[in-house]
Short mmCIF file of C-alpha atoms in Angstrom, two decimals:
data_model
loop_
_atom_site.label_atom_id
_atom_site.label_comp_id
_atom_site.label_asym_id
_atom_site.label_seq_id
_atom_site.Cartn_x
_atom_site.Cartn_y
_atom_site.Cartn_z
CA UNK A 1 -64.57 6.98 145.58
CA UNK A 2 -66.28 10.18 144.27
CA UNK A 3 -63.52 12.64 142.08
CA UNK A 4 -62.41 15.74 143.31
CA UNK A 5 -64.41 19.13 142.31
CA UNK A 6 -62.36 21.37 140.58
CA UNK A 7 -60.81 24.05 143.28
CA UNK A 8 -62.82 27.31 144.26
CA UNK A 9 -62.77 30.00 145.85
CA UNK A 10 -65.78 31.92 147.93
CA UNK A 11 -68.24 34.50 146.60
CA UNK A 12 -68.52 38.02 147.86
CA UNK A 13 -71.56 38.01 150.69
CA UNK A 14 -73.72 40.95 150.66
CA UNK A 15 -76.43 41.95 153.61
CA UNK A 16 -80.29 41.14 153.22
CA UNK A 17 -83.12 43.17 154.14
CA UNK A 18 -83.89 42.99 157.98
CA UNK A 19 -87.05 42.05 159.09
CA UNK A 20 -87.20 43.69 162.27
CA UNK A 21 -86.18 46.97 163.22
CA UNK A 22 -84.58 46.92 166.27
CA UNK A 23 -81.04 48.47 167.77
CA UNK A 24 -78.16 45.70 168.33
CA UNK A 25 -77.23 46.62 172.54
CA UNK A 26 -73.51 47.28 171.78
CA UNK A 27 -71.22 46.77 168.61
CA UNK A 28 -70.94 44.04 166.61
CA UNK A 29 -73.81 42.53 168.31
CA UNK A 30 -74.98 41.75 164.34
CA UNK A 31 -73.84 42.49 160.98
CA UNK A 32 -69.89 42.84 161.58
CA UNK A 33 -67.19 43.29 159.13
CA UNK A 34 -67.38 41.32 156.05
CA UNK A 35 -64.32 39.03 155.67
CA UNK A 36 -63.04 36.61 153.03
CA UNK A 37 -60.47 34.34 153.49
CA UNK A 38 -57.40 33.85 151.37
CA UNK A 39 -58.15 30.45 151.05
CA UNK A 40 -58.81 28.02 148.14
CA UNK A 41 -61.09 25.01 148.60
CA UNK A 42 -61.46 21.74 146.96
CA UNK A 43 -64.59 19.78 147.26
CA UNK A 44 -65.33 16.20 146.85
CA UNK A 45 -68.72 14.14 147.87
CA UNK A 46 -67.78 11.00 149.48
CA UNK A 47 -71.67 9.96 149.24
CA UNK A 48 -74.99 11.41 148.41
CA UNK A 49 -78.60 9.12 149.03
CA UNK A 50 -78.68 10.03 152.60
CA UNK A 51 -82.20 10.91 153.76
CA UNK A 52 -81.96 14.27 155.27
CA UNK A 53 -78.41 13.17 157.42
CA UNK A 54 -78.63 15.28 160.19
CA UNK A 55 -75.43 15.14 162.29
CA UNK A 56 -71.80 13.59 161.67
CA UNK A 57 -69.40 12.26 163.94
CA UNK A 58 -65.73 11.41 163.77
CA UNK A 59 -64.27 7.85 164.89
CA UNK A 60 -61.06 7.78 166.27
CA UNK A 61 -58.08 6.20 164.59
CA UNK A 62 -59.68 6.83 160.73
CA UNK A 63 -63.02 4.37 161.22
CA UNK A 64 -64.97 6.69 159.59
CA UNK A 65 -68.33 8.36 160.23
CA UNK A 66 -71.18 7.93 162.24
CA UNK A 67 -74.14 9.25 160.65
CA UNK A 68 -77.87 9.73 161.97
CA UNK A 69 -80.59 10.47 159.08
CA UNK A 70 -83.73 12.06 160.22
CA UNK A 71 -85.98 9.55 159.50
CA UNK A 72 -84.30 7.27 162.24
CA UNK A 73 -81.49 5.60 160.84
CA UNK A 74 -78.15 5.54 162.33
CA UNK A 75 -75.27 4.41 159.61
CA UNK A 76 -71.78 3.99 159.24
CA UNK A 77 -69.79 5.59 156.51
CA UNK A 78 -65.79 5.03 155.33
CA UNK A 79 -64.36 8.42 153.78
CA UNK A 80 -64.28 6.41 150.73
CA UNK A 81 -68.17 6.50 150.55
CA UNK A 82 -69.08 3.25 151.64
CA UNK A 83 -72.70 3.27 153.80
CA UNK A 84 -73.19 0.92 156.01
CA UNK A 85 -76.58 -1.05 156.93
CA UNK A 86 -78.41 1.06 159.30
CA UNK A 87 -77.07 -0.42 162.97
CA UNK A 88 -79.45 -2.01 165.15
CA UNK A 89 -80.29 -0.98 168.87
CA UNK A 90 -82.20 2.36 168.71
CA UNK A 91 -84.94 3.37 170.29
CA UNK A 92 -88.26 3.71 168.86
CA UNK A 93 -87.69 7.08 166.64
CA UNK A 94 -90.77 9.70 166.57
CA UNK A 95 -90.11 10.48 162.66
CA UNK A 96 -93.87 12.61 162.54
CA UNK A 97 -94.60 15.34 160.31
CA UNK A 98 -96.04 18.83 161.48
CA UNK A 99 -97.96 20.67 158.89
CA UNK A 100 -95.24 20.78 155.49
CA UNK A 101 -92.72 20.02 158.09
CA UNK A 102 -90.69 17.57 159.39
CA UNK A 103 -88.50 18.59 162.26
CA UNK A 104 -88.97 15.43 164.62
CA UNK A 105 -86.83 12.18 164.49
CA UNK A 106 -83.20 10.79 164.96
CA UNK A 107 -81.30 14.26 165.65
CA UNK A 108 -77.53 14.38 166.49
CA UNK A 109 -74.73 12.09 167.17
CA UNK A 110 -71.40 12.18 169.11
CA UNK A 111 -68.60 9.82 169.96
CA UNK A 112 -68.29 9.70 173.80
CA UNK A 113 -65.74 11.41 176.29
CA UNK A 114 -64.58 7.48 177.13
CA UNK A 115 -64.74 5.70 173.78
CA UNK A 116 -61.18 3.87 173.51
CA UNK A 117 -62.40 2.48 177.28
CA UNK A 118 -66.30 1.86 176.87
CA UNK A 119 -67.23 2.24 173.44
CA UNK A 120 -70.38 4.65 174.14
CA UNK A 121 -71.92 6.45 171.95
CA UNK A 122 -74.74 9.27 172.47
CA UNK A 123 -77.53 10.72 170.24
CA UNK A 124 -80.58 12.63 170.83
CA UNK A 125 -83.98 11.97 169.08
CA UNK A 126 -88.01 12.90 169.24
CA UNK A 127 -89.37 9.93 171.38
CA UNK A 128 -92.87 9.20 170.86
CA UNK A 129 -94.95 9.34 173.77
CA UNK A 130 -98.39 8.16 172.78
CA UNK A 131 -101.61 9.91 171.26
CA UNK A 132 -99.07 12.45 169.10
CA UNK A 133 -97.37 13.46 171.86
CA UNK A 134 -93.84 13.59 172.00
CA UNK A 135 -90.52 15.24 173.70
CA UNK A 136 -86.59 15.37 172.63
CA UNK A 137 -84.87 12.87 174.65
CA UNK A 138 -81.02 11.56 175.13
CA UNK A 139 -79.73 8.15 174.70
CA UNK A 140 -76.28 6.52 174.76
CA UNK A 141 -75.63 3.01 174.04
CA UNK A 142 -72.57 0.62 173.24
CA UNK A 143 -71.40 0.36 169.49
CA UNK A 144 -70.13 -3.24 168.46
CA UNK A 145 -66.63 -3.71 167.17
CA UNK A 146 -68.15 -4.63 163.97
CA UNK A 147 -70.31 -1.27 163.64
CA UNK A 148 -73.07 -3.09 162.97
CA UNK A 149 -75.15 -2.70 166.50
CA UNK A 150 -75.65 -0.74 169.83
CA UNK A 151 -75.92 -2.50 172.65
CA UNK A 152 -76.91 -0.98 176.68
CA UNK A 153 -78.98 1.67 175.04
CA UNK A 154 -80.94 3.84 178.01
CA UNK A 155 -82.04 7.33 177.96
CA UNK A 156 -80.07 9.63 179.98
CA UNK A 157 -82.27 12.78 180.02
CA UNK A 158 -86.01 13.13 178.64
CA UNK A 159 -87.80 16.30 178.49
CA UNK A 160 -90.89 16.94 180.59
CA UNK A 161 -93.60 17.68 179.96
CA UNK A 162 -94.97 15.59 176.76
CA UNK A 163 -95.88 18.29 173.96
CA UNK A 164 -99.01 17.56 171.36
CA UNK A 165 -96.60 19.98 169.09
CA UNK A 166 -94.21 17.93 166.64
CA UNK A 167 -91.99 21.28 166.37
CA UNK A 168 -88.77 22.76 167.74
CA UNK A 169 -86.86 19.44 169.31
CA UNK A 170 -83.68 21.31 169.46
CA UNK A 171 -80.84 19.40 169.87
CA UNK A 172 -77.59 18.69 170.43
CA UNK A 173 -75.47 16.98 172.73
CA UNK A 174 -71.60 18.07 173.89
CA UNK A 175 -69.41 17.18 176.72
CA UNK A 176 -68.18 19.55 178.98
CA UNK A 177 -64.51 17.66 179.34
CA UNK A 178 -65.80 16.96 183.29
CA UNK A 179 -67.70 14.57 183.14
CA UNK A 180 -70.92 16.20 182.36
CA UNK A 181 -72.86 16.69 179.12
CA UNK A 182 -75.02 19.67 178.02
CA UNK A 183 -78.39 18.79 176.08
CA UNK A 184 -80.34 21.68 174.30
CA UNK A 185 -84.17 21.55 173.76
CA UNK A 186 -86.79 23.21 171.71
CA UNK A 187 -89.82 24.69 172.61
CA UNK A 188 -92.47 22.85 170.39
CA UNK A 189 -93.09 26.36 168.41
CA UNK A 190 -96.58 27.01 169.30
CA UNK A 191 -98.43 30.09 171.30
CA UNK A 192 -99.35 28.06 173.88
CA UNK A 193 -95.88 25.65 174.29
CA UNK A 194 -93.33 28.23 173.71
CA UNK A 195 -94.58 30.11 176.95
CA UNK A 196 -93.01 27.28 178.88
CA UNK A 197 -89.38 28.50 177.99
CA UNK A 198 -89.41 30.67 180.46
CA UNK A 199 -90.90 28.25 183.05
CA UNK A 200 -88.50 25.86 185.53
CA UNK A 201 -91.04 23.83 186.01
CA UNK A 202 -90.16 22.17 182.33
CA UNK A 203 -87.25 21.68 179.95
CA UNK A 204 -88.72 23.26 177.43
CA UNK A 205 -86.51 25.88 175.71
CA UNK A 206 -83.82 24.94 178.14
CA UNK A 207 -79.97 24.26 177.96
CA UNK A 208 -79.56 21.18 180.43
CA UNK A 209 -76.78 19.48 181.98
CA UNK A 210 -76.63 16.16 183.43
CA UNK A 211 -73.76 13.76 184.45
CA UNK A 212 -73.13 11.02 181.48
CA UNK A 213 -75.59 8.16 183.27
CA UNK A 214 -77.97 10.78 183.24
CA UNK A 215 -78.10 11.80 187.05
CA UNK A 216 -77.88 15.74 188.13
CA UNK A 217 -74.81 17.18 189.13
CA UNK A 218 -75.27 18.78 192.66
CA UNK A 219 -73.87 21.59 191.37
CA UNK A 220 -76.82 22.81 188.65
CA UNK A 221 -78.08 26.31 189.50
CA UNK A 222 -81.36 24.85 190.06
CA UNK A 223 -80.81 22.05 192.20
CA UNK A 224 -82.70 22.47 195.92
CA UNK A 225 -85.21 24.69 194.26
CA UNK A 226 -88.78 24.10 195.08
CA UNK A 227 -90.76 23.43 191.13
CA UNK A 228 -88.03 23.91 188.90
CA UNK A 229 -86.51 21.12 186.91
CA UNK A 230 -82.72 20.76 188.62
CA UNK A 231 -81.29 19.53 185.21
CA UNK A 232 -81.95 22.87 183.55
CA UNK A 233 -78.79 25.07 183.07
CA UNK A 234 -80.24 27.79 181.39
CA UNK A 235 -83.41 29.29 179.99
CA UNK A 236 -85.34 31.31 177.89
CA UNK A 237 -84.38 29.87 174.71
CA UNK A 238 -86.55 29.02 171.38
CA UNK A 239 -84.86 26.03 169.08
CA UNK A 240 -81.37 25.44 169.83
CA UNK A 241 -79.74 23.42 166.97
CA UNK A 242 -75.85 23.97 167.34
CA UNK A 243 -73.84 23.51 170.45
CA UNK A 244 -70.15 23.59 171.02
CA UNK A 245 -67.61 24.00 173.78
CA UNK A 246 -64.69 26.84 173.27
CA UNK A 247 -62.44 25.68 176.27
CA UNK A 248 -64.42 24.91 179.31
CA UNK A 249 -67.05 27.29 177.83
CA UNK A 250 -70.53 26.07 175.99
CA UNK A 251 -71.68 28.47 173.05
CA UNK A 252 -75.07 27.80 171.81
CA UNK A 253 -76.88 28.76 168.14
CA UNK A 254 -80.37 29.07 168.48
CA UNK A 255 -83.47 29.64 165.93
CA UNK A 256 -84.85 32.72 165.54
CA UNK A 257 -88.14 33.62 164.22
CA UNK A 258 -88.33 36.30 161.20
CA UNK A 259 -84.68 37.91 161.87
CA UNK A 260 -83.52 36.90 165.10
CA UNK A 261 -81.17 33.83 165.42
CA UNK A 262 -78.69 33.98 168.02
CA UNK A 263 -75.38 32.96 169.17
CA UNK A 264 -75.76 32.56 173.28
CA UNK A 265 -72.92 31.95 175.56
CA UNK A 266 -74.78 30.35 178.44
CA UNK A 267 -74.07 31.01 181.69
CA UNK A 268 -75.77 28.66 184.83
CA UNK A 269 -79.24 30.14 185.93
CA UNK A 270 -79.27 32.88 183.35
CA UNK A 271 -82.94 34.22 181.54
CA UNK A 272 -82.09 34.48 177.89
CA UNK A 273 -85.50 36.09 176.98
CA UNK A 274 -87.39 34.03 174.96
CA UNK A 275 -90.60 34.72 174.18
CA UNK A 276 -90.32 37.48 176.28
CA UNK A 277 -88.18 39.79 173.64
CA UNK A 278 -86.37 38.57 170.23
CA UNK A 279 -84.48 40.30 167.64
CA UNK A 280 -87.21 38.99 165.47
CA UNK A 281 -90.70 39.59 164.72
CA UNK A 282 -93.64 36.59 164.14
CA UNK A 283 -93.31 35.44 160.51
CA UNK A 284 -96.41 37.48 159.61
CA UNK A 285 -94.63 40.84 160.91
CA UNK A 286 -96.51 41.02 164.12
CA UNK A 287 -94.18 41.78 167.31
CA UNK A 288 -93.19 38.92 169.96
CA UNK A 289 -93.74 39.60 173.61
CA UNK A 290 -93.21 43.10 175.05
CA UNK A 291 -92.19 43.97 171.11
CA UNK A 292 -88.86 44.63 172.14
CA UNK A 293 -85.41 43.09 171.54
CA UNK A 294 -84.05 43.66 174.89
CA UNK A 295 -85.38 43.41 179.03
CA UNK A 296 -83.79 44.15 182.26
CA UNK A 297 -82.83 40.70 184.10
CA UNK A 298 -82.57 39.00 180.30
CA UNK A 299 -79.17 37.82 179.41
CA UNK A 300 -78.48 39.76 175.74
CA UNK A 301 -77.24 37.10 173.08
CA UNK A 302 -73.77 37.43 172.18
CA UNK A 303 -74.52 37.99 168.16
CA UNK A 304 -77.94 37.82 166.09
CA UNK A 305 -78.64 37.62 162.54
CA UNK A 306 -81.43 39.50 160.70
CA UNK A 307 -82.25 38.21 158.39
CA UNK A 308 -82.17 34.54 159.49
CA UNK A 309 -79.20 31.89 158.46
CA UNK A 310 -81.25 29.10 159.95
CA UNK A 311 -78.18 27.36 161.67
CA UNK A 312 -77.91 23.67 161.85
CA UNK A 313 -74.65 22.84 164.33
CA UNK A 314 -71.66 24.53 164.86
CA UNK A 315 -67.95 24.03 165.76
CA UNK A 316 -64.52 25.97 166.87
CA UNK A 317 -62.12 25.19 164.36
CA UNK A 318 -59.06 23.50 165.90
CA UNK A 319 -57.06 22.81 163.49
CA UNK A 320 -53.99 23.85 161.23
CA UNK A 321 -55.15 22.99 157.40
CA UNK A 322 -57.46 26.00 157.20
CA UNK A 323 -54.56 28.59 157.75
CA UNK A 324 -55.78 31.27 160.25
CA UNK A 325 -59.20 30.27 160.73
CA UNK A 326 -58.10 28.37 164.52
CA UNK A 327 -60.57 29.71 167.39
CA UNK A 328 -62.81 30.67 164.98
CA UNK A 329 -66.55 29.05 164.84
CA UNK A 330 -68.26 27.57 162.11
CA UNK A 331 -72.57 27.43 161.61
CA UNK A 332 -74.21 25.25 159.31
CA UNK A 333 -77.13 27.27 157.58
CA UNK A 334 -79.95 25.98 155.82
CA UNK A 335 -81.78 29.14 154.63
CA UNK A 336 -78.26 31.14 154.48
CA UNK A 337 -76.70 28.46 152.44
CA UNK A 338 -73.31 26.55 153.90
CA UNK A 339 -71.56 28.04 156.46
CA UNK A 340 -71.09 30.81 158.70
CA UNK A 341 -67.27 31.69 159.55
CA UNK A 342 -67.33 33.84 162.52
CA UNK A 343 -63.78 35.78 164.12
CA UNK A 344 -64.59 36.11 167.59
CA UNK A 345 -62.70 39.21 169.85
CA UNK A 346 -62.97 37.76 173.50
CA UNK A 347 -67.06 36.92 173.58
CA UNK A 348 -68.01 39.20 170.71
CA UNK A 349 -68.00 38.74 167.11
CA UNK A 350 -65.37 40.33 165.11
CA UNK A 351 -65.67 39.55 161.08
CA UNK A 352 -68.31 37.55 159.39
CA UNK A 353 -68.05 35.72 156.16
CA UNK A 354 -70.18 32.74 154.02
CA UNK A 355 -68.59 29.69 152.96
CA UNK A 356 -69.37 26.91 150.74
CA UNK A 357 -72.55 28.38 149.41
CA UNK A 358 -72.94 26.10 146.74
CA UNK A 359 -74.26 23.13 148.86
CA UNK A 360 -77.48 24.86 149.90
CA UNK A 361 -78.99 23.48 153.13
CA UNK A 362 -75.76 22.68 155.51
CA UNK A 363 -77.60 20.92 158.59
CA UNK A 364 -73.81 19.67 160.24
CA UNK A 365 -70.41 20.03 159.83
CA UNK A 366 -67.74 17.87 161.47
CA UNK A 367 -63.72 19.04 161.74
CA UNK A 368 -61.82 15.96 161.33
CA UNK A 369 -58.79 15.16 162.76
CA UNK A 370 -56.76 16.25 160.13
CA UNK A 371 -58.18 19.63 159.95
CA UNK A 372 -60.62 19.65 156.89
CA UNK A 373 -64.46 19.46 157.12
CA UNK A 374 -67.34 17.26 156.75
CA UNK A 375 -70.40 18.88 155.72
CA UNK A 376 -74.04 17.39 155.60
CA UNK A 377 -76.74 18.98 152.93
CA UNK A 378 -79.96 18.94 154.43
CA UNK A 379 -82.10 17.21 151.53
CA UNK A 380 -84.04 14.09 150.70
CA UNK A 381 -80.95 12.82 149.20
CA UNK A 382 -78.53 14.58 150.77
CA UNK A 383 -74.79 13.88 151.30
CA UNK A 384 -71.41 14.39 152.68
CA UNK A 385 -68.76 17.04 151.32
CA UNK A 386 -65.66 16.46 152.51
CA UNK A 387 -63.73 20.04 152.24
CA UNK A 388 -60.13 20.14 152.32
CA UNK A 389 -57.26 22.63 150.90
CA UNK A 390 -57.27 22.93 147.28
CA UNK A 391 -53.58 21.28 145.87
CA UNK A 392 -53.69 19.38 149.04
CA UNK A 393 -55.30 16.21 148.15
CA UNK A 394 -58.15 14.72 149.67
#
């Protein structure tokens, strides 16, 4: 087991330069209060030599962590730091590089709704489609007793249509308590493929929802409609990398380009603008779309950062251990480095503060079920922090 880092507490954050120039539509839209909580941490790495782990996820009754690493490799790991094999059964992972970057391959990971009953777990990956192509796509499949193997594996959503662009895969899956589970999607980055986020004729860009076998609820805002996809929920979106539910309510985080990330609260057949308008300009200062940040008929994000934080996932903090934090949501960042605590008002941002700044590129971060947090660094050996209260043991 790796030794406790010596308790710390969090440095002051102080605003960057914006990139774009545009007016937030109503207060606290970006840049709210400052806060800093009167909390002391204590840090210790259960286990570093992951390859770029991308997403974490809690087994019940203290079996430890599933784990997916980009390059395709699902593992199992104890909290004592123990890595498993990687476990057998995946799919055929699309781990290709675009440019400098790799973005495509095995993406998140979550227990299922039913596990104590079926044992199902469900991930989301880039799935080759031949000649370069490729799309995000959703699996689930049965995980051995041992935790050594999945079994039943099928895809239960796969996004249409194949793109030659190995960019912007989103994605994350949740589970709307109902039966159903939302998927997010990128929109492959380019000129050419991010045009189709505002189509409903494709899933790129989109927030869909499907029933856990993968079959549309009759109930999808698009469902009946001549040319539009009837798994889309909602649209208009560019790379959406965190998901979580608050209640019976989905909240999204979504890439921006230069300034411009975005917190979304997605509502069924809503237009969230993009590449129509951003809060962000093209990474070479030129404007996006019309060149504004806001449209008529455009759903207006719930909170954007300029400049960028670069969110991996995020969560609403349930429990107790981190003493008034409950309600509030937490956002990996991996240019912003750790995490974003946000204080939420109703639907709109309250206070702001950083967190954990000292692990650099956050890409998850898991609340276990006693109330402290997993986080995942974002590197070529990258690891697991497990954060608890300092004094409290770990």
């Amino acid at each position: 087991m790796c030794l406790a880092a010596p308790a710390a507490a969090q440095e002051t954050h102080s605003w960057g330069a914006k990139n774009a120039d545009f007016e937030p539509a109503f207060e606290n839209q970006t840049r709210a209060e400052l806060a800093q909580s009167d909390l002391t941490f204590e840090y210790r790495q259960i286990t570093e030599g992951l390859e770029h782990p991308w997403a974490v996820a809690e087994l019940p009754d203290g079996a430890g962590l599933l784990v997916t690493e980009r390059p395709g490799r699902l593992v199992h790991v104890s909290l004592d730091g123990d890595v498993s094999e990687p476990i057998s059964g995946l799919p055929e992972i699309f781990n290709q590089s675009a440019g400098n970057s790799t973005q495509a391959g095995l993406l998140d990971v979550k227990v299922g709704p039913n596990f104590a009953e079926d044992r199902m777990i469900y991930f989301t990956y880039a799935k080759g489609k031949g000649d370069g192509m490729s799309v995000t796509a959703a699996g689930r499949g049965v995980l051995s007793e041992d935790m050594t193997a999945l079994t039943d594996v099928m895809d239960i959503f796969e996004q249409t249509p194949p793109s030659p662009a190995a960019m912007h895969y989103g994605s994350r899956i949740v589970f709307d308590g109902k039966g159903h589970a939302f998927i997010t999607t990128g929109e492959h980055f380019t000129d050419e493929e991010r045009e189709k986020a505002q189509g409903l004729d494709n899933t790129y860009g989109k927030v869909v929802r499907v029933d856990l076998d993968g079959s549309v609820p009759d109930d999808n805002p698009f469902v009946g409609q001549e040319g539009a996809e009837a798994s889309i929920w909602s649209y208009g979106h560019r790379n959406i990398q965190g998901a979580a539910m608050r209640g019976e309510q989905l909240f999204i985080v979504e890439h921006g380009p230069a300034g411009g990330d975005e917190i979304n609260i997605p509502q069924a057949g809503l237009n969230y603008g993009w590449p129509v308008v951003s809060y962000g300009v093209r990474y070479d200062g030129e404007d996006i779309g019309t060149g504004g940040a806001q449209a008529e008929g455009m759903a207006e994000p719930a909170y954007y950062w300029d400049p960028v934080i670069a969110p991996g996932d995020m969560l609403f903090y349930d429990g107790t251990l981190m003493s008034g934090w409950q309600g509030d949501s937490l956002v990996a960042g991996l240019v912003a480095p750790g995490v974003v605590r946000l204080e939420w008002d109703g639907d709109r941002v309250s206070s702001e503060e950083r967190l954990f700044t000292e692990y650099g590129r956050v890409r998850d971060i898991e609340e276990l079920s006693d109330g402290s947090l997993i986080l995942a660094t974002d590197y070529e050996n990258g690891g697991l922090i497990h954060v608890t209260i300092g004094g409290s043991g770990s």
